[in-house]
Amino acid sequence: MGITKTEHFTEQQNELSVLAKAIGHPARIAIIQHLIKVNSCVCGDIVNELPLAQPTVSQHLKELKNAGLIKGNFEGNAICYCLNEEGFGKIKVFFESINTYLENQKNQCC
Amino acid sequence: MGITKTEHFTEQQNELSVLAKAIGHPARIAIIQHLIKVNSCVCGDIVNELPLAQPTVSQHLKELKNAGLIKGNFEGNAICYCLNEEGFGKIKVFFESINTYLENQKNQCC
DNA sequence: TATTTATATTGCAATATTACGATAAACTAG
DNA sequence: CTAGTTTATCGTAATATTGCAATATAAATA
């Protein structure tokens, strides 16, 4: 069906899946890594950094923005992008709990 | 097209995207959370934990396994599942670098 | 105002994902 | 061996995602 039965899962599970899904594409990971690498807001050169056409990049940026992983503000002609702490904060909590569990785990049978 | 241009991205970017994509579904997050909650290997009750048909759950388990996020061993009639540290370790590094960046970031303009 | 530059939207084709019924496969118990 | 239990696979329908050409929009500047 391609349709996810979101209504059967908790709000937290759906929220986390949206965030992870947004990260689940190499182009969007490349965008995130570029924003970190440049270490400041990036105004208008994201399209040139990626091996994809402008509409495609625009779409990926939109998805990252909708998921709350990046922010974008108009800066004259261009748009400045940077990471959005809010989205990453939510994932952080999830992965920290997993890591804590894995570190303390004793009775592993697999 | 629905087809990702993986050849244009680095191996690390593709690997991370596969892991994030595998987590990017509420059913698969529910599976991960259940394995943590029970705090031991879970042998054969995963299907009953999820509001989805057995073939669908089997498919989700397969995807988590292929991505390296869970392990599954035959235990007589049933199969025992638990988290796979290897997969989560790779994501951990990625998110730690993002968190370090976000914590030290000074010149935010967005 | 007209032109240029940067980004977004639309529309569409190709492919991927999600879900499940039917069925198969593998093991246990009797 | 037969029946029951558990998990995997196949086949298929419905929907989602990816990518881009064409086009629209918006701001800056001449």
PDB file of N, CA, C and O (backbone and C1' of nucleotides) in Angstrom, chain A residues 1-5 44 54-55 58 62 77-79 81, chain C residues 4-12 16-20:
ATOM      1  N   MET A   1       0.813  -1.210   0.000  1.00  0.00           N
ATOM      2  CA  MET A   1       0.000   0.000   0.000  1.00  0.00           C
ATOM      3  C   MET A   1       0.849   1.263   0.000  1.00  0.00           C
ATOM      4  O   MET A   1       0.420   2.266  -0.500  1.00  0.00           O
ATOM      5  N   GLY A   2       2.005   1.225   0.613  1.00  0.00           N
ATOM      6  CA  GLY A   2       2.825   2.437   0.655  1.00  0.00           C
ATOM      7  C   GLY A   2       2.317   3.400   1.686  1.00  0.00           C
ATOM      8  O   GLY A   2       2.895   4.447   1.936  1.00  0.00           O
ATOM      9  N   ILE A   3       1.195   3.030   2.335  1.00  0.00           N
ATOM     10  CA  ILE A   3       0.611   3.920   3.341  1.00  0.00           C
ATOM     11  C   ILE A   3       0.923   3.387   4.728  1.00  0.00           C
ATOM     12  O   ILE A   3       0.759   2.200   4.978  1.00  0.00           O
ATOM     13  N   THR A   4       1.438   4.244   5.569  1.00  0.00           N
ATOM     14  CA  THR A   4       1.827   3.850   6.923  1.00  0.00           C
ATOM     15  C   THR A   4       0.651   4.008   7.872  1.00  0.00           C
ATOM     16  O   THR A   4      -0.046   5.012   7.847  1.00  0.00           O
ATOM     17  N   LYS A   5       0.437   2.992   8.720  1.00  0.00           N
ATOM     18  CA  LYS A   5      -0.691   3.026   9.656  1.00  0.00           C
ATOM     19  C   LYS A   5      -0.339   3.833  10.903  1.00  0.00           C
ATOM     20  O   LYS A   5      -0.272   3.296  12.016  1.00  0.00           O
ATOM     21  N   GLY A  44      22.778  30.274   0.129  1.00  0.00           N
ATOM     22  CA  GLY A  44      22.622  30.177  -1.308  1.00  0.00           C
ATOM     23  C   GLY A  44      23.607  29.378  -2.117  1.00  0.00           C
ATOM     24  O   GLY A  44      23.627  29.509  -3.325  1.00  0.00           O
ATOM     25  N   GLN A  54      18.417  21.642  -9.351  1.00  0.00           N
ATOM     26  CA  GLN A  54      17.922  22.622  -8.385  1.00  0.00           C
ATOM     27  C   GLN A  54      16.554  22.266  -7.806  1.00  0.00           C
ATOM     28  O   GLN A  54      16.375  22.357  -6.581  1.00  0.00           O
ATOM     29  N   PRO A  55      15.586  21.835  -8.608  1.00  0.00           N
ATOM     30  CA  PRO A  55      14.289  21.502  -8.006  1.00  0.00           C
ATOM     31  C   PRO A  55      14.385  20.334  -7.025  1.00  0.00           C
ATOM     32  O   PRO A  55      13.668  20.309  -6.020  1.00  0.00           O
ATOM     33  N   SER A  58      15.857  21.627  -3.799  1.00  0.00           N
ATOM     34  CA  SER A  58      14.827  22.435  -3.133  1.00  0.00           C
ATOM     35  C   SER A  58      13.852  21.536  -2.383  1.00  0.00           C
ATOM     36  O   SER A  58      13.431  21.850  -1.256  1.00  0.00           O
ATOM     37  N   LYS A  62      13.183  21.283   1.654  1.00  0.00           N
ATOM     38  CA  LYS A  62      11.830  21.420   2.178  1.00  0.00           C
ATOM     39  C   LYS A  62      11.522  20.309   3.182  1.00  0.00           C
ATOM     40  O   LYS A  62      10.915  20.549   4.235  1.00  0.00           O
ATOM     41  N   ASN A  77      18.521  38.317  -1.432  1.00  0.00           N
ATOM     42  CA  ASN A  77      18.199  37.500  -2.600  1.00  0.00           C
ATOM     43  C   ASN A  77      18.188  36.003  -2.271  1.00  0.00           C
ATOM     44  O   ASN A  77      17.390  35.260  -2.813  1.00  0.00           O
ATOM     45  N   ALA A  78      19.097  35.595  -1.410  1.00  0.00           N
ATOM     46  CA  ALA A  78      19.278  34.171  -1.134  1.00  0.00           C
ATOM     47  C   ALA A  78      18.562  33.757   0.148  1.00  0.00           C
ATOM     48  O   ALA A  78      17.859  34.543   0.776  1.00  0.00           O
ATOM     49  N   ILE A  79      18.748  32.509   0.524  1.00  0.00           N
ATOM     50  CA  ILE A  79      18.211  32.003   1.775  1.00  0.00           C
ATOM     51  C   ILE A  79      19.349  31.406   2.584  1.00  0.00           C
ATOM     52  O   ILE A  79      20.203  30.711   2.046  1.00  0.00           O
ATOM     53  N   TYR A  81      20.639  28.924   5.426  1.00  0.00           N
ATOM     54  CA  TYR A  81      20.240  27.694   6.098  1.00  0.00           C
ATOM     55  C   TYR A  81      21.195  27.357   7.228  1.00  0.00           C
ATOM     56  O   TYR A  81      22.404  27.597   7.128  1.00  0.00           O
TER      57      TYR A  81
ATOM     58  P    DT C   4      19.387  39.999 -18.667  1.00  0.00           P
ATOM     59  O5'  DT C   4      19.913  39.515 -17.232  1.00  0.00           O
ATOM     60  C5'  DT C   4      20.675  40.424 -16.428  1.00  0.00           C
ATOM     61  C4'  DT C   4      20.680  39.941 -14.990  1.00  0.00           C
ATOM     62  C3'  DT C   4      20.978  38.445 -14.830  1.00  0.00           C
ATOM     63  O3'  DT C   4      22.129  38.299 -14.012  1.00  0.00           O
ATOM     64  C1'  DT C   4      19.131  39.102 -13.499  1.00  0.00           C
ATOM     65  P    DT C   5      22.779  36.873 -13.753  1.00  0.00           P
ATOM     66  O5'  DT C   5      22.174  36.511 -12.313  1.00  0.00           O
ATOM     67  C5'  DT C   5      22.348  37.409 -11.223  1.00  0.00           C
ATOM     68  C4'  DT C   5      21.668  36.823 -10.000  1.00  0.00           C
ATOM     69  C3'  DT C   5      21.889  35.321  -9.826  1.00  0.00           C
ATOM     70  O3'  DT C   5      22.274  35.057  -8.487  1.00  0.00           O
ATOM     71  C1'  DT C   5      19.580  35.829  -9.749  1.00  0.00           C
ATOM     72  P    DA C   6      22.560  33.581  -7.985  1.00  0.00           P
ATOM     73  O5'  DA C   6      21.248  33.299  -7.142  1.00  0.00           O
ATOM     74  C5'  DA C   6      20.925  34.139  -6.033  1.00  0.00           C
ATOM     75  C4'  DA C   6      19.694  33.583  -5.339  1.00  0.00           C
ATOM     76  C3'  DA C   6      19.769  32.082  -5.064  1.00  0.00           C
ATOM     77  O3'  DA C   6      19.350  31.833  -3.728  1.00  0.00           O
ATOM     78  C1'  DA C   6      17.837  32.585  -6.344  1.00  0.00           C
ATOM     79  P    DT C   7      19.430  30.366  -3.138  1.00  0.00           P
ATOM     80  O5'  DT C   7      17.903  29.919  -3.238  1.00  0.00           O
ATOM     81  C5'  DT C   7      16.930  30.660  -2.512  1.00  0.00           C
ATOM     82  C4'  DT C   7      15.554  30.255  -2.948  1.00  0.00           C
ATOM     83  C3'  DT C   7      15.178  28.794  -2.723  1.00  0.00           C
ATOM     84  O3'  DT C   7      14.168  28.741  -1.734  1.00  0.00           O
ATOM     85  C1'  DT C   7      14.412  29.593  -4.814  1.00  0.00           C
ATOM     86  P    DA C   8      13.417  27.372  -1.403  1.00  0.00           P
ATOM     87  O5'  DA C   8      12.111  27.477  -2.310  1.00  0.00           O
ATOM     88  C5'  DA C   8      11.297  28.651  -2.249  1.00  0.00           C
ATOM     89  C4'  DA C   8       9.999  28.424  -2.994  1.00  0.00           C
ATOM     90  C3'  DA C   8       9.316  27.087  -2.727  1.00  0.00           C
ATOM     91  O3'  DA C   8       7.927  27.343  -2.558  1.00  0.00           O
ATOM     92  C1'  DA C   8       9.759  27.313  -5.060  1.00  0.00           C
ATOM     93  P    DT C   9       6.930  26.152  -2.265  1.00  0.00           P
ATOM     94  O5'  DT C   9       6.312  25.855  -3.708  1.00  0.00           O
ATOM     95  C5'  DT C   9       5.796  26.934  -4.475  1.00  0.00           C
ATOM     96  C4'  DT C   9       5.229  26.410  -5.780  1.00  0.00           C
ATOM     97  C3'  DT C   9       4.438  25.103  -5.660  1.00  0.00           C
ATOM     98  O3'  DT C   9       3.188  25.311  -6.300  1.00  0.00           O
ATOM     99  C1'  DT C   9       6.064  24.919  -7.363  1.00  0.00           C
ATOM    100  P    DT C  10       2.096  24.144  -6.292  1.00  0.00           P
ATOM    101  O5'  DT C  10       2.137  23.596  -7.785  1.00  0.00           O
ATOM    102  C5'  DT C  10       2.364  24.508  -8.859  1.00  0.00           C
ATOM    103  C4'  DT C  10       2.441  23.752 -10.171  1.00  0.00           C
ATOM    104  C3'  DT C  10       1.648  22.444 -10.223  1.00  0.00           C
ATOM    105  O3'  DT C  10       0.929  22.396 -11.438  1.00  0.00           O
ATOM    106  C1'  DT C  10       3.883  22.032 -10.813  1.00  0.00           C
ATOM    107  P    DG C  11      -0.186  21.279 -11.679  1.00  0.00           P
ATOM    108  O5'  DG C  11       0.542  20.253 -12.650  1.00  0.00           O
ATOM    109  C5'  DG C  11       1.340  20.747 -13.729  1.00  0.00           C
ATOM    110  C4'  DG C  11       2.040  19.589 -14.392  1.00  0.00           C
ATOM    111  C3'  DG C  11       1.285  18.262 -14.310  1.00  0.00           C
ATOM    112  O3'  DG C  11       1.325  17.638 -15.584  1.00  0.00           O
ATOM    113  C1'  DG C  11       3.462  18.008 -13.418  1.00  0.00           C
ATOM    114  P    DC C  12       0.468  16.306 -15.845  1.00  0.00           P
ATOM    115  O5'  DC C  12       1.618  15.221 -15.999  1.00  0.00           O
ATOM    116  C5'  DC C  12       2.750  15.522 -16.809  1.00  0.00           C
ATOM    117  C4'  DC C  12       3.886  14.589 -16.475  1.00  0.00           C
ATOM    118  C3'  DC C  12       3.490  13.119 -16.349  1.00  0.00           C
ATOM    119  O3'  DC C  12       4.219  12.379 -17.299  1.00  0.00           O
ATOM    120  C1'  DC C  12       4.947  13.779 -14.614  1.00  0.00           C
ATOM    121  P    DA C  16      13.844   0.771  -7.290  1.00  0.00           P
ATOM    122  O5'  DA C  16      13.058   1.276  -5.994  1.00  0.00           O
ATOM    123  C5'  DA C  16      13.205   2.617  -5.572  1.00  0.00           C
ATOM    124  C4'  DA C  16      12.492   2.816  -4.247  1.00  0.00           C
ATOM    125  C3'  DA C  16      12.524   1.619  -3.309  1.00  0.00           C
ATOM    126  O3'  DA C  16      12.754   2.105  -2.000  1.00  0.00           O
ATOM    127  C1'  DA C  16      10.271   2.197  -3.806  1.00  0.00           C
ATOM    128  P    DT C  17      12.766   1.111  -0.741  1.00  0.00           P
ATOM    129  O5'  DT C  17      11.309   1.303  -0.129  1.00  0.00           O
ATOM    130  C5'  DT C  17      10.846   2.608   0.148  1.00  0.00           C
ATOM    131  C4'  DT C  17       9.448   2.531   0.735  1.00  0.00           C
ATOM    132  C3'  DT C  17       9.283   1.498   1.855  1.00  0.00           C
ATOM    133  O3'  DT C  17       8.718   2.185   2.959  1.00  0.00           O
ATOM    134  C1'  DT C  17       7.584   1.251   0.197  1.00  0.00           C
ATOM    135  P    DT C  18       8.511   1.491   4.388  1.00  0.00           P
ATOM    136  O5'  DT C  18       6.987   1.020   4.314  1.00  0.00           O
ATOM    137  C5'  DT C  18       5.983   1.988   4.086  1.00  0.00           C
ATOM    138  C4'  DT C  18       4.633   1.326   3.995  1.00  0.00           C
ATOM    139  C3'  DT C  18       4.378   0.238   5.039  1.00  0.00           C
ATOM    140  O3'  DT C  18       3.179   0.565   5.732  1.00  0.00           O
ATOM    141  C1'  DT C  18       3.808  -0.509   2.858  1.00  0.00           C
ATOM    142  P    DA C  19       2.786  -0.190   7.085  1.00  0.00           P
ATOM    143  O5'  DA C  19       1.816  -1.317   6.527  1.00  0.00           O
ATOM    144  C5'  DA C  19       0.588  -0.930   5.912  1.00  0.00           C
ATOM    145  C4'  DA C  19      -0.062  -2.115   5.250  1.00  0.00           C
ATOM    146  C3'  DA C  19      -0.111  -3.381   6.103  1.00  0.00           C
ATOM    147  O3'  DA C  19      -1.437  -3.596   6.549  1.00  0.00           O
ATOM    148  C1'  DA C  19       0.455  -3.831   3.818  1.00  0.00           C
ATOM    149  P    DC C  20      -1.793  -4.774   7.530  1.00  0.00           P
ATOM    150  O5'  DC C  20      -2.188  -5.929   6.512  1.00  0.00           O
ATOM    151  C5'  DC C  20      -3.231  -5.696   5.573  1.00  0.00           C
ATOM    152  C4'  DC C  20      -3.314  -6.870   4.626  1.00  0.00           C
ATOM    153  C3'  DC C  20      -3.338  -8.228   5.342  1.00  0.00           C
ATOM    154  O3'  DC C  20      -4.335  -9.031   4.752  1.00  0.00           O
ATOM    155  C1'  DC C  20      -1.696  -8.221   3.682  1.00  0.00           C
TER     156       DC C  20
END
